[in-house]
PDB file of C-alpha atoms and ligand atoms in Angstrom:
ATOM      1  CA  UNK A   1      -5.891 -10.604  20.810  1.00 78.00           C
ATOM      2  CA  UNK A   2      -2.907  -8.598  22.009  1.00 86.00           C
ATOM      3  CA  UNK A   3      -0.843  -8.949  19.840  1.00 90.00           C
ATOM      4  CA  UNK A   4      -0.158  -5.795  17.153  1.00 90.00           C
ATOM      5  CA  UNK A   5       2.555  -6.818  14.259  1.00 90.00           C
ATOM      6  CA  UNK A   6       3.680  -2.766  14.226  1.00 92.00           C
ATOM      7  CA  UNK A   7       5.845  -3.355  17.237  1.00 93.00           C
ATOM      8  CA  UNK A   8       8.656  -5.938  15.752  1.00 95.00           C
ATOM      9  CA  UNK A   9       7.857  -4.711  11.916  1.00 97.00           C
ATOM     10  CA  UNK A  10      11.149  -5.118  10.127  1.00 98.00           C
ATOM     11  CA  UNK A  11      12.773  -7.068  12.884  1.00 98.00           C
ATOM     12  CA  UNK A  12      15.325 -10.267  12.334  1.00 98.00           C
ATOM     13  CA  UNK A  13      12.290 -12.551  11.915  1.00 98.00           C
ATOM     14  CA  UNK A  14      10.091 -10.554   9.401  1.00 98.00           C
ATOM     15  CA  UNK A  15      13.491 -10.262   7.328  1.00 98.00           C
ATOM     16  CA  UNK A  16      13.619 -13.888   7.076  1.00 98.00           C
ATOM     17  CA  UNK A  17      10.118 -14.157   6.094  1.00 98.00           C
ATOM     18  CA  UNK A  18      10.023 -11.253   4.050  1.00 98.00           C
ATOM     19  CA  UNK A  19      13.060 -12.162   1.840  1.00 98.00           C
ATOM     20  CA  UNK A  20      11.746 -16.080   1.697  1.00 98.00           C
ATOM     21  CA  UNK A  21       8.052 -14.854   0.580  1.00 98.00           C
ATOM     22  CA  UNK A  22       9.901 -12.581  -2.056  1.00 98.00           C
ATOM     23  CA  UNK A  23      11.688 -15.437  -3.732  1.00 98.00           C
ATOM     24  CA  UNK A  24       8.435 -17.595  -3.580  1.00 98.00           C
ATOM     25  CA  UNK A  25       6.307 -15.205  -5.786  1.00 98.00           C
ATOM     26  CA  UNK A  26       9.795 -14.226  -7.566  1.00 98.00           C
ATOM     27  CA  UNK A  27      10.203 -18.466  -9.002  1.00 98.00           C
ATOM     28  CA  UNK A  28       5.859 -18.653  -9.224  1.00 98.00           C
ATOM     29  CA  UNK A  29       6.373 -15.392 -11.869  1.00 98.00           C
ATOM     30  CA  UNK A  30       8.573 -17.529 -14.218  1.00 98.00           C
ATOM     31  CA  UNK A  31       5.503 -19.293 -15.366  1.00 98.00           C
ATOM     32  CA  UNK A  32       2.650 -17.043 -16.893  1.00 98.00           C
ATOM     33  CA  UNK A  33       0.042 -18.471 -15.616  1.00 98.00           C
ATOM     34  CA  UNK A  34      -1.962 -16.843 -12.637  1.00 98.00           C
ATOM     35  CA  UNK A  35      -1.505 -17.570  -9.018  1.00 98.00           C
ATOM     36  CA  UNK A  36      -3.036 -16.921  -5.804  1.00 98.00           C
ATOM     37  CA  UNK A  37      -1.641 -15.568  -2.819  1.00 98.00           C
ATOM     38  CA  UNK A  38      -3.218 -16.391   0.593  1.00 98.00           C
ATOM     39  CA  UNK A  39      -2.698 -14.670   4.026  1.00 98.00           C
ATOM     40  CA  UNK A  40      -4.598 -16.201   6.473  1.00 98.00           C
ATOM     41  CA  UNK A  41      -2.527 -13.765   9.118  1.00 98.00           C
ATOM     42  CA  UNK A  42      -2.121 -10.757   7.047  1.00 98.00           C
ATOM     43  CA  UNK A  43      -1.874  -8.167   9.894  1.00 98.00           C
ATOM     44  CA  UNK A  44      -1.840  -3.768   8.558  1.00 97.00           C
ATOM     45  CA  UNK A  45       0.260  -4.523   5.439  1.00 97.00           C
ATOM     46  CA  UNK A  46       1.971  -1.459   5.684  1.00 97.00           C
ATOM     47  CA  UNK A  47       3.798  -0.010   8.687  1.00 98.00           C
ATOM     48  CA  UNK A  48       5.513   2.815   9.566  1.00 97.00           C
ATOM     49  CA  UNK A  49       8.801   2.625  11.435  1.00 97.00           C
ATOM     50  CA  UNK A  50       8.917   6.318  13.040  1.00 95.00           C
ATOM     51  CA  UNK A  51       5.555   5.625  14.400  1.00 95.00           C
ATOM     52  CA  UNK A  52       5.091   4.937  18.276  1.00 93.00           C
ATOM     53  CA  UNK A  53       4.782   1.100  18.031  1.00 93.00           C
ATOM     54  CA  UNK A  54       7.730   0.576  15.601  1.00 93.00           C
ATOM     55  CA  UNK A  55       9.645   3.229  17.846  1.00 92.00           C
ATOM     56  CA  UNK A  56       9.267   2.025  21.264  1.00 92.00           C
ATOM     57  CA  UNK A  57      10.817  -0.923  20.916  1.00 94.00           C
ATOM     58  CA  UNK A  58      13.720  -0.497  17.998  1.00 93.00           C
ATOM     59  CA  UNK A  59      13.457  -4.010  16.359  1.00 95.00           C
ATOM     60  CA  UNK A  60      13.695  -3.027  13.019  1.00 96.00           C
ATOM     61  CA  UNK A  61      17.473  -1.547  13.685  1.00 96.00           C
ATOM     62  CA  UNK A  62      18.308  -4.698  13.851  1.00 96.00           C
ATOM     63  CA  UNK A  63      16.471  -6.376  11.224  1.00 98.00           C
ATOM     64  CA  UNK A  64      15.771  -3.719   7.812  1.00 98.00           C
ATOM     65  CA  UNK A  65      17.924  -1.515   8.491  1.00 97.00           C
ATOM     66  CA  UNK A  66      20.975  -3.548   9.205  1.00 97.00           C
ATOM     67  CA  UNK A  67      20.066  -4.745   5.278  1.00 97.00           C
ATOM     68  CA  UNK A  68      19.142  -1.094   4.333  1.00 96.00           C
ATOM     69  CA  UNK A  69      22.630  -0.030   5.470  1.00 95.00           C
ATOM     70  CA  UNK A  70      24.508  -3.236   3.923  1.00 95.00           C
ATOM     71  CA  UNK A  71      26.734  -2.572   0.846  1.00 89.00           C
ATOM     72  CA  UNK A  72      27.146  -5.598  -1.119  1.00 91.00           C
ATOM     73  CA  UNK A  73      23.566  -7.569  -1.257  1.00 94.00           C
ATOM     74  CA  UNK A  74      23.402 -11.138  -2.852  1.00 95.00           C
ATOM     75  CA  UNK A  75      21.321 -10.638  -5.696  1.00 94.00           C
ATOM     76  CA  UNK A  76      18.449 -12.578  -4.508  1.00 95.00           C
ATOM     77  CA  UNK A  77      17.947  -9.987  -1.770  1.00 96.00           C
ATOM     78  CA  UNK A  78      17.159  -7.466  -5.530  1.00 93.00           C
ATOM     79  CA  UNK A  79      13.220  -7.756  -5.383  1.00 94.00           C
ATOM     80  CA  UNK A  80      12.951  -7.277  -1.464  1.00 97.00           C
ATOM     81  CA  UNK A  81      15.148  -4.299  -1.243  1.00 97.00           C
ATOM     82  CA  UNK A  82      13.789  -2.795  -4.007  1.00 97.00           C
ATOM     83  CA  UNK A  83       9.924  -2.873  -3.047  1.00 98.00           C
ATOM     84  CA  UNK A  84      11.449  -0.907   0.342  1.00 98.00           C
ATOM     85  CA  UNK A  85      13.479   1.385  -1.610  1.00 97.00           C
ATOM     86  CA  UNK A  86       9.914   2.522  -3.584  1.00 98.00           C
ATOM     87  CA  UNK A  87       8.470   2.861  -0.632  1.00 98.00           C
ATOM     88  CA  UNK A  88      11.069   5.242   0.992  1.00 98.00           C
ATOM     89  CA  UNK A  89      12.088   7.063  -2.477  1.00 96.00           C
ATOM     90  CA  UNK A  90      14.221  10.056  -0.461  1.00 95.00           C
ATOM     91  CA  UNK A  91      16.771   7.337   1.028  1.00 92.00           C
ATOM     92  CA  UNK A  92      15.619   7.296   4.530  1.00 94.00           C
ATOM     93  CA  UNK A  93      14.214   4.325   5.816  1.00 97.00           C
ATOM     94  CA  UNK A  94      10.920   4.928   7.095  1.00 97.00           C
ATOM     95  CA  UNK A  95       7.750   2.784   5.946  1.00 98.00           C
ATOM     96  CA  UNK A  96       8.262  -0.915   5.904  1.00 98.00           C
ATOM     97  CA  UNK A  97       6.376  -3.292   3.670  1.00 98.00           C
ATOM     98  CA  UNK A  98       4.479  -6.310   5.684  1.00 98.00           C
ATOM     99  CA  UNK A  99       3.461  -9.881   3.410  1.00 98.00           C
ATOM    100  CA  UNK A 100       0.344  -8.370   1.674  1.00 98.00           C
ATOM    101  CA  UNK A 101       1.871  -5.135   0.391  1.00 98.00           C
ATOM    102  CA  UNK A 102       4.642  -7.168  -0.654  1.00 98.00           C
ATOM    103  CA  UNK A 103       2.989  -9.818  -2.680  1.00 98.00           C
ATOM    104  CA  UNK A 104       0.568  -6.905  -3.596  1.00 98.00           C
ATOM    105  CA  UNK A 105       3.954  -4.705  -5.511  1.00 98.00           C
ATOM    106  CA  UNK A 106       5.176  -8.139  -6.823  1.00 98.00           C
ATOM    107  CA  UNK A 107       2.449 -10.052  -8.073  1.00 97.00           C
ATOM    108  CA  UNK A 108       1.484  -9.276 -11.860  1.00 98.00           C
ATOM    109  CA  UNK A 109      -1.709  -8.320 -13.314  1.00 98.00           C
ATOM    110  CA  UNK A 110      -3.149 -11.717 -13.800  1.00 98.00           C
ATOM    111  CA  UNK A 111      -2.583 -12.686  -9.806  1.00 98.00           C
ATOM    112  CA  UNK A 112      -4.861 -12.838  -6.752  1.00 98.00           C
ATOM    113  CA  UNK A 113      -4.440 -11.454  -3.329  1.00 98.00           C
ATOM    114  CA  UNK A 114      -6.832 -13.309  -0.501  1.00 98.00           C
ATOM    115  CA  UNK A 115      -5.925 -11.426   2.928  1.00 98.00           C
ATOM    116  CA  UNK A 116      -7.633 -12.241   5.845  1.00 98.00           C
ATOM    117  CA  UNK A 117      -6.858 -10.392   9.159  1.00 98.00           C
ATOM    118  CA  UNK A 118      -9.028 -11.058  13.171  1.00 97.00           C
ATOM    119  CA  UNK A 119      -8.107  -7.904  14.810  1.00 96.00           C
ATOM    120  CA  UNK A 120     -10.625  -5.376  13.887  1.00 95.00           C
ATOM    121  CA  UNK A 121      -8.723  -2.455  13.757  1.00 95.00           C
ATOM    122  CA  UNK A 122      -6.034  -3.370  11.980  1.00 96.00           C
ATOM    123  CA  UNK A 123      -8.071  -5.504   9.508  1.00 97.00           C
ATOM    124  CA  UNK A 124      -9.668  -1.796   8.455  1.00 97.00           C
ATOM    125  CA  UNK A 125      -6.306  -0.592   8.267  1.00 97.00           C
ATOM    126  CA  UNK A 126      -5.311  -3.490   5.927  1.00 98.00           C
ATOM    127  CA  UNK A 127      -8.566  -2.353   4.063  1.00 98.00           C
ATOM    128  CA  UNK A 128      -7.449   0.631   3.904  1.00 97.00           C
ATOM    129  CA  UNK A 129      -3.421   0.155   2.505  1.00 97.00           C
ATOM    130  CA  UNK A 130      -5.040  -2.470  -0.064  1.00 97.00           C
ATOM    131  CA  UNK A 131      -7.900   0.167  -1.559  1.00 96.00           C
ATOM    132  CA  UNK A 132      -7.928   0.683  -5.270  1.00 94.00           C
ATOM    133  CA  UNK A 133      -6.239  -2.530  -6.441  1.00 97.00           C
ATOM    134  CA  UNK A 134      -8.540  -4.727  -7.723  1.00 96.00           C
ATOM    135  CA  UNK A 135      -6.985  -8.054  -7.917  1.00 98.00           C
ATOM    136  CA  UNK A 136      -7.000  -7.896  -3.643  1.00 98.00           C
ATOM    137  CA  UNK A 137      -9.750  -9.334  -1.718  1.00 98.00           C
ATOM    138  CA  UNK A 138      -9.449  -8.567   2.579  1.00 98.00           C
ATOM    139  CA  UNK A 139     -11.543 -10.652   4.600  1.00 97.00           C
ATOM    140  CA  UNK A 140     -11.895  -9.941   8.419  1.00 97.00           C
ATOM    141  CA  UNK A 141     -12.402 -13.511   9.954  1.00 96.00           C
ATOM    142  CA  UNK A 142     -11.093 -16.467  11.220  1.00 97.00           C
ATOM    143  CA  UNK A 143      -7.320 -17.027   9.670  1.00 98.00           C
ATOM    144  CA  UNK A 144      -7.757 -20.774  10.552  1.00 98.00           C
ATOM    145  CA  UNK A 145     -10.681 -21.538   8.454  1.00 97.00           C
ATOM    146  CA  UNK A 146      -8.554 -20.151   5.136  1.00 97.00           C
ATOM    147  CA  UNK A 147      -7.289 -23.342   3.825  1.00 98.00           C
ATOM    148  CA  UNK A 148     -10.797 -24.971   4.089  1.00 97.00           C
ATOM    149  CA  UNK A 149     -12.922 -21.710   2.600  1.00 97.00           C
ATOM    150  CA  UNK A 150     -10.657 -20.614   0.129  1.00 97.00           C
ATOM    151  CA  UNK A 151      -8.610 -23.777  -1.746  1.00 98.00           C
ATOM    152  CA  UNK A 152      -8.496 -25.312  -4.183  1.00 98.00           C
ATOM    153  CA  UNK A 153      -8.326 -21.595  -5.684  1.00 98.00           C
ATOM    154  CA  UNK A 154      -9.452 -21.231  -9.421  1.00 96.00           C
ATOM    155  CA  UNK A 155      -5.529 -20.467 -10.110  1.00 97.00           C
ATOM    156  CA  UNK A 156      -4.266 -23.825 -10.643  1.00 97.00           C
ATOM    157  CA  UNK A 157      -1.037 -22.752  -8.487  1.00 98.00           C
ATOM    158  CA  UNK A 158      -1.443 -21.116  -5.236  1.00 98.00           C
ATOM    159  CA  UNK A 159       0.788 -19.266  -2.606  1.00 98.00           C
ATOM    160  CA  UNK A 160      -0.364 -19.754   1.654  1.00 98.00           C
ATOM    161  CA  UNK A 161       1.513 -17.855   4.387  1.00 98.00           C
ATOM    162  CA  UNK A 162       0.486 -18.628   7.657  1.00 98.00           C
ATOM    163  CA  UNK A 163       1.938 -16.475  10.285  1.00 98.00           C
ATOM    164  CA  UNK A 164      -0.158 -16.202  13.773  1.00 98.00           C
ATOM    165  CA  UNK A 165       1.569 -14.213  16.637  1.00 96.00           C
ATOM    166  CA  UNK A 166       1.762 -17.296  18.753  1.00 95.00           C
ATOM    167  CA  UNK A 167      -0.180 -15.940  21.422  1.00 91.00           C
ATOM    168  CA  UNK A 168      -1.490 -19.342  22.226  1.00 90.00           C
ATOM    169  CA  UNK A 169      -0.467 -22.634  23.024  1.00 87.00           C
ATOM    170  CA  UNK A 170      -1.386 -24.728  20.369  1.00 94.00           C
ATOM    171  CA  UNK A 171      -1.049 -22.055  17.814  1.00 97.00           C
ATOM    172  CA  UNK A 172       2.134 -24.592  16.511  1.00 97.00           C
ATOM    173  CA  UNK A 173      -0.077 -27.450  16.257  1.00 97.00           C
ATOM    174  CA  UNK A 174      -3.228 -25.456  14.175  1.00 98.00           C
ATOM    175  CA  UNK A 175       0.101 -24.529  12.142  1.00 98.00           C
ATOM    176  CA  UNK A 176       0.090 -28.033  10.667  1.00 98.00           C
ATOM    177  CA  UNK A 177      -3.504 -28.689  11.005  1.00 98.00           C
ATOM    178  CA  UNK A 178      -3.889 -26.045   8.586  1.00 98.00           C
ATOM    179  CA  UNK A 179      -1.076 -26.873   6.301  1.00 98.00           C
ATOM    180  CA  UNK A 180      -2.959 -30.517   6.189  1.00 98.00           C
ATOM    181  CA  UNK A 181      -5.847 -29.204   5.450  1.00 98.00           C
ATOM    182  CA  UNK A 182      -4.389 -26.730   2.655  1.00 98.00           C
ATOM    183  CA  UNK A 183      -2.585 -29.562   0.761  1.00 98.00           C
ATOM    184  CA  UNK A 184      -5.520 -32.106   1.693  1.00 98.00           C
ATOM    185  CA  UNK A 185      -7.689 -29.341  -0.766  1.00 98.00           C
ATOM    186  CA  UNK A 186      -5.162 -28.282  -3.223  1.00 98.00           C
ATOM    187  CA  UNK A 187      -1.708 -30.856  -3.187  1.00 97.00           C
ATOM    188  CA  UNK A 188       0.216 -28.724  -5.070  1.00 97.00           C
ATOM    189  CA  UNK A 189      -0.297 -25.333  -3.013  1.00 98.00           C
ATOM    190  CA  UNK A 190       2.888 -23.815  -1.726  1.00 98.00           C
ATOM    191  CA  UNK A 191       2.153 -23.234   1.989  1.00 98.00           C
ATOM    192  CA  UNK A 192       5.022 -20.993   3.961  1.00 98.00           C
ATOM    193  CA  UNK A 193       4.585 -21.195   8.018  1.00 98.00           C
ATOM    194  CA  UNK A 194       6.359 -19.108   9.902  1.00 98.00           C
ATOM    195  CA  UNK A 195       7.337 -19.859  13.616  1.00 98.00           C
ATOM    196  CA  UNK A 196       9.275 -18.375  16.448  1.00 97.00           C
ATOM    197  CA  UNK A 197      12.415 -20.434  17.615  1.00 96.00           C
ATOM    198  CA  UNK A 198      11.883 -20.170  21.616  1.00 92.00           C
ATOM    199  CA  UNK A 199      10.788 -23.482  23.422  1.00 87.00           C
ATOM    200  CA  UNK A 200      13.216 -26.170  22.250  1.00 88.00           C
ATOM    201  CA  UNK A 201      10.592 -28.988  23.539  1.00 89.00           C
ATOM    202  CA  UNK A 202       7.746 -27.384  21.656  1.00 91.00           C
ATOM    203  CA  UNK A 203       9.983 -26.922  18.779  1.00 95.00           C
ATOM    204  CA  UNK A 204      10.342 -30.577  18.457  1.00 96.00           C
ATOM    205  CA  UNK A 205       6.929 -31.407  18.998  1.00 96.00           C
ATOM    206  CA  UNK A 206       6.255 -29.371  16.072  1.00 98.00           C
ATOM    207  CA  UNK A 207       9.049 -31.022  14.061  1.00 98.00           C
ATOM    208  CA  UNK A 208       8.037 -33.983  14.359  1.00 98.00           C
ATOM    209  CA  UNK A 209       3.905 -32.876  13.540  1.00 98.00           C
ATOM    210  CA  UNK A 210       5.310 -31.523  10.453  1.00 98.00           C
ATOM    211  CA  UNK A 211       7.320 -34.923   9.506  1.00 98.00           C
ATOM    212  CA  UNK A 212       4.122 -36.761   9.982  1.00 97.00           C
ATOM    213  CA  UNK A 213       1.811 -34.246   7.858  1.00 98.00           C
ATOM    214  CA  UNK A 214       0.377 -35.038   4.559  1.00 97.00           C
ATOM    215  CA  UNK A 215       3.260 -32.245   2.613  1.00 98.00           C
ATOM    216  CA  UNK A 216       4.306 -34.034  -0.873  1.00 97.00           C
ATOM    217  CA  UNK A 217       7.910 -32.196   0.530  1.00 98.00           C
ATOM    218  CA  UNK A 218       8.697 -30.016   3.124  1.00 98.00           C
ATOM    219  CA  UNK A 219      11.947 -27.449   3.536  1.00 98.00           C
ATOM    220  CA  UNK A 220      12.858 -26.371   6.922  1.00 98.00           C
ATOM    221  CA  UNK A 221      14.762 -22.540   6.965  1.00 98.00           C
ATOM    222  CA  UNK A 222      16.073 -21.352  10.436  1.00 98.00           C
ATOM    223  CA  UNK A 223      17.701 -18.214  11.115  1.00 98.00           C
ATOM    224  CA  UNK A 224      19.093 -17.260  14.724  1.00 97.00           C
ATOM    225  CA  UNK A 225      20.608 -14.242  16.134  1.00 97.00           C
ATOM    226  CA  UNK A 226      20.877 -15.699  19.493  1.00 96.00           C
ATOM    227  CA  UNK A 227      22.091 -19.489  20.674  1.00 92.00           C
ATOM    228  CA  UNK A 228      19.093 -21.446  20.429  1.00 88.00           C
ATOM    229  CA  UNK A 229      19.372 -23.123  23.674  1.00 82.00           C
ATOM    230  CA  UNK A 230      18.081 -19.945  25.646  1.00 77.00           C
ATOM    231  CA  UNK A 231      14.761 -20.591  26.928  1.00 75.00           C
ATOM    232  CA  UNK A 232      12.409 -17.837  26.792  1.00 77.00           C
ATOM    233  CA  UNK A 233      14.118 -15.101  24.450  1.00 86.00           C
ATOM    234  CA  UNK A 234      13.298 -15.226  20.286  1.00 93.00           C
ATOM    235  CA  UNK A 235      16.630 -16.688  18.978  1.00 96.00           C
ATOM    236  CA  UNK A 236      15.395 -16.597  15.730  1.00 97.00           C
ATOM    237  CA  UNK A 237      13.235 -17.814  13.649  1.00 98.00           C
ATOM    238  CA  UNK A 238      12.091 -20.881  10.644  1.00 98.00           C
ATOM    239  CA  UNK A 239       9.597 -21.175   7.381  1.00 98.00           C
ATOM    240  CA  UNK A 240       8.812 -24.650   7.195  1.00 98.00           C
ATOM    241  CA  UNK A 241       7.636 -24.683   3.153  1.00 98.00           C
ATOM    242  CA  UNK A 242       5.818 -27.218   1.709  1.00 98.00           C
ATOM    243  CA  UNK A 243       6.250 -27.631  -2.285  1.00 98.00           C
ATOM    244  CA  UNK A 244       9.025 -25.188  -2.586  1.00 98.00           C
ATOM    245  CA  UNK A 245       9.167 -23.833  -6.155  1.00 98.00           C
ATOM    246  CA  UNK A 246      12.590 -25.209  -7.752  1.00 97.00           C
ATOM    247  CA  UNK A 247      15.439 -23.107  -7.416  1.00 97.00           C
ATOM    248  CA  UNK A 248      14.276 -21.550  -3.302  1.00 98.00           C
ATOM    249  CA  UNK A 249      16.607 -24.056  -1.614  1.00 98.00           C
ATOM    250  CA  UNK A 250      19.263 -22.955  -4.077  1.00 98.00           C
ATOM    251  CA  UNK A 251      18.467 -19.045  -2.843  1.00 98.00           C
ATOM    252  CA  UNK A 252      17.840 -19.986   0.738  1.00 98.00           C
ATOM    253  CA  UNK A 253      21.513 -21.782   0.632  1.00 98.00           C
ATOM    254  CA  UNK A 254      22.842 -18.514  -0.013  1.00 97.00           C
ATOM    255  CA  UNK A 255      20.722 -16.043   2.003  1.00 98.00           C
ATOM    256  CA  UNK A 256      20.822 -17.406   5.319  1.00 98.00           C
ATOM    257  CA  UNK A 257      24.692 -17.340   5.758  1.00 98.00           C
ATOM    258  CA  UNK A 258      24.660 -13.985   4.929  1.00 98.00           C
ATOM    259  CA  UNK A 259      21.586 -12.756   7.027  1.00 98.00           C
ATOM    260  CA  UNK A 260      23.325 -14.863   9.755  1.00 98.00           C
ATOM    261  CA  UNK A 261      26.451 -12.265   9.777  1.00 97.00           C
ATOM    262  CA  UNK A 262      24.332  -9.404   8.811  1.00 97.00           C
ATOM    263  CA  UNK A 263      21.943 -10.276  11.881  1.00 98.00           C
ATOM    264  CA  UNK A 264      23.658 -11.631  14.310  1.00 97.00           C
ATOM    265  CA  UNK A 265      22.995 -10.166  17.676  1.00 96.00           C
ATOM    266  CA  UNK A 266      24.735 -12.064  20.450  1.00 94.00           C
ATOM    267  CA  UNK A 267      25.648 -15.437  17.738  1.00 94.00           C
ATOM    268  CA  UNK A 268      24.076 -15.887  14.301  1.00 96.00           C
ATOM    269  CA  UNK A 269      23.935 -19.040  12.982  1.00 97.00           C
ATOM    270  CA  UNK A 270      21.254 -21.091  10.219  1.00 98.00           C
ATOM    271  CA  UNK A 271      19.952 -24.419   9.177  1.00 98.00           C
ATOM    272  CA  UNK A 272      18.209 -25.015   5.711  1.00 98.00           C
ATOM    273  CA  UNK A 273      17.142 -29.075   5.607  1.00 98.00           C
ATOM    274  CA  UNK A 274      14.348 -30.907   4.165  1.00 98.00           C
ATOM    275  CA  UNK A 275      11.979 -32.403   6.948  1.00 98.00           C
ATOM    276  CA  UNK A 276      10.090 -34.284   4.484  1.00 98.00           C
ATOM    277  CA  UNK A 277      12.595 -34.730   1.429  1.00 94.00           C
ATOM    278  CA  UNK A 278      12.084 -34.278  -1.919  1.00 78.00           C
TER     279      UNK A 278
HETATM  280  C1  SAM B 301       2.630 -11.928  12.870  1.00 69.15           C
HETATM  281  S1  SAM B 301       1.270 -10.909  12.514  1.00 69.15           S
HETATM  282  C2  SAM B 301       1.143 -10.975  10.777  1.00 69.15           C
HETATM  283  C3  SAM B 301       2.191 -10.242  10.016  1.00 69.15           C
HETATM  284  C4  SAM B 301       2.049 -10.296   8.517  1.00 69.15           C
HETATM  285  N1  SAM B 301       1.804 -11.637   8.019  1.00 69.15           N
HETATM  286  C5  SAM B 301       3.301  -9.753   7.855  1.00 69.15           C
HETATM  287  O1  SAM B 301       4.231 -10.531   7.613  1.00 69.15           O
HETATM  288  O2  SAM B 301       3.342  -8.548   7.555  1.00 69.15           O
HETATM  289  C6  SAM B 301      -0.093 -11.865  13.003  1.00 69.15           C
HETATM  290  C7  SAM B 301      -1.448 -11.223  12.759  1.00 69.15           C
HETATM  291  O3  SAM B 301      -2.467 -12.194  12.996  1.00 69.15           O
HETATM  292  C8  SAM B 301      -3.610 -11.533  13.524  1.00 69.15           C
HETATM  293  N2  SAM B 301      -4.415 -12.597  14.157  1.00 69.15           N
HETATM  294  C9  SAM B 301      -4.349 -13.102  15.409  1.00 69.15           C
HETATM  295  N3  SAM B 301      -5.182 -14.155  15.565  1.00 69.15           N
HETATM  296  C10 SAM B 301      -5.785 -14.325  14.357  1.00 69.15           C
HETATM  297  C11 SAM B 301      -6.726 -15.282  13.858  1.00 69.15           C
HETATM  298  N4  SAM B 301      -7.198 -16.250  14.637  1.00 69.15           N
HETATM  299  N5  SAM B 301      -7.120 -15.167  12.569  1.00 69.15           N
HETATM  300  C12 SAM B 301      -6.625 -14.192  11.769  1.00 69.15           C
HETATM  301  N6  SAM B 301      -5.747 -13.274  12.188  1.00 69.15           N
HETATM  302  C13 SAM B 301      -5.311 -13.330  13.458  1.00 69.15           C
HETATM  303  C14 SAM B 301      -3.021 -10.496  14.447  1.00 69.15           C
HETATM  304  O4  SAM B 301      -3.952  -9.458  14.680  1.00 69.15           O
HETATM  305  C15 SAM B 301      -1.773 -10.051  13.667  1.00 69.15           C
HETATM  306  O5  SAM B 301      -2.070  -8.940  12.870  1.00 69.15           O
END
């Protein structure tokens, strides 16, 4: 396990899933009734952008802060912005929220939090950024088994992101063997996988996995700051969602045009389709 999450925090790709995962517990919150959010992934939670990870390489300048320094937002950027606004109150940008310290500031007293992180040091540091709030449970095990130890969850509505660093070969593939497995247990769960858009042939490999998988409906959002037909280099990035919440393809329709000019490196561009319709 090489992989740390503080050295792209804030980048292109964790604004995309950021944003998304803030309009998903934004549309659950219309209804009262409790969910539960699942990270099977969940990495530190909290990270802090002057610090030497974040620093050595410089993603986030072209990721948050682009969006920091932006002066007309669409409104459904509102919740996103505003939980890194709190956590930078003088104005500079400096800490950046990951997914559990987001869904922990937007979820509402009556929600769970079930974060589960591998790497042992920053699983105690997740530990750590999630002490003191009760309704958050950290586990430091396998993110694979989630779907299969922890659903159907008590709340009758529940919220997965699964976002691995891709390390591995078939870490695409255990992407939709877990998103089976998660609406095998729980049909209605709302399950959010992130992936990298690198390998073209992979990619549709995966596609096509995720057209055959047992998702009621699935929405496909891509955003690239590169041409995608560049082997090897992260053009962008997608959240495959299964059982969207009404009203996200509406927001995603007009985010990703605007994170595609705000983002762009070398070309922006987007896609927002269903692979398994509606
Ligand atoms: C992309 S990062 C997660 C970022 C986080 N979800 C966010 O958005 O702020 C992936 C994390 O998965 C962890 N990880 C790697 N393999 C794992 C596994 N098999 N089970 C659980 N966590 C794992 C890594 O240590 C890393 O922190």
């Amino acid at each position: 396990m090489n992989y740390r999450h503080a050295f792209h925090a804030g980048n292109h790709a964790d604004v995309l899933k950021h944003l998304t995962l803030t309009r998903l517990i934004a549309l659950l919150s219309r209804k009262e009734a409790p969910f539960a959010y699942l990270d099977s992934h969940a990495g530190i939670g909290l990270y802090d952008l002057a610090g030497d990870a974040a620093s050595r390489t410089g993603e986030w300048l072209a990721g948050i802060e682009r969006l920091w320094q932006a002066e007309r937002l669409p409104p459904a950027v509102a919740e996103y912005r505003a939980v890194v606004a709190a956590l930078n109150p003088d104005g500079a940008l400096r800490y950046y929220p990951g997914s559990p310290e987001l869904a922990r500031r937007l979820s509402r007293e009556q929600d769970h939090l079930y974060l589960n992180e591998k790497h042992p040091e920053d699983g105690r540091l997740l530990k750590e950024n999630m002490a003191g709030d009760r309704r958050v449970a950290v586990h430091l095990g396998e993110g694979w088994h989630l779907p299969r130890a922890l659903l159907p969850t008590r709340e009758k509505r529940a919220l997965l992101l699964i976002d691995p660093p891709f390390e591995q070969a078939d870490e695409l593939q255990r992407c939709v063997t877990a998103l089976d497995e998660a609406v095998g247990r729980m049909r209605q769960a709302v399950v959010a996988i992130w992936y990298p858009i690198k390998e073209e042939r992979q990619l549709k490999r995966f596609y096509q996995a995720l057209e055959r998988s047992a998702a009621p409906k699935l929405l496909r959002a891509e955003l690239l700051v590169h041409p995608a037909d560049d082997p090897g280099r992260l053009a962008g990035s997608g959240l495959a969602i299964a059982n969207p919440p009404w009203g996200l393809e509406e927001d995603l329709r007009e985010l990703l045009p605007w994170l595609a000019e705000h983002l762009a490196q070398s070309q922006g561009g987007w896609r927002l389709d269903w692979l398994v319709p509606d």
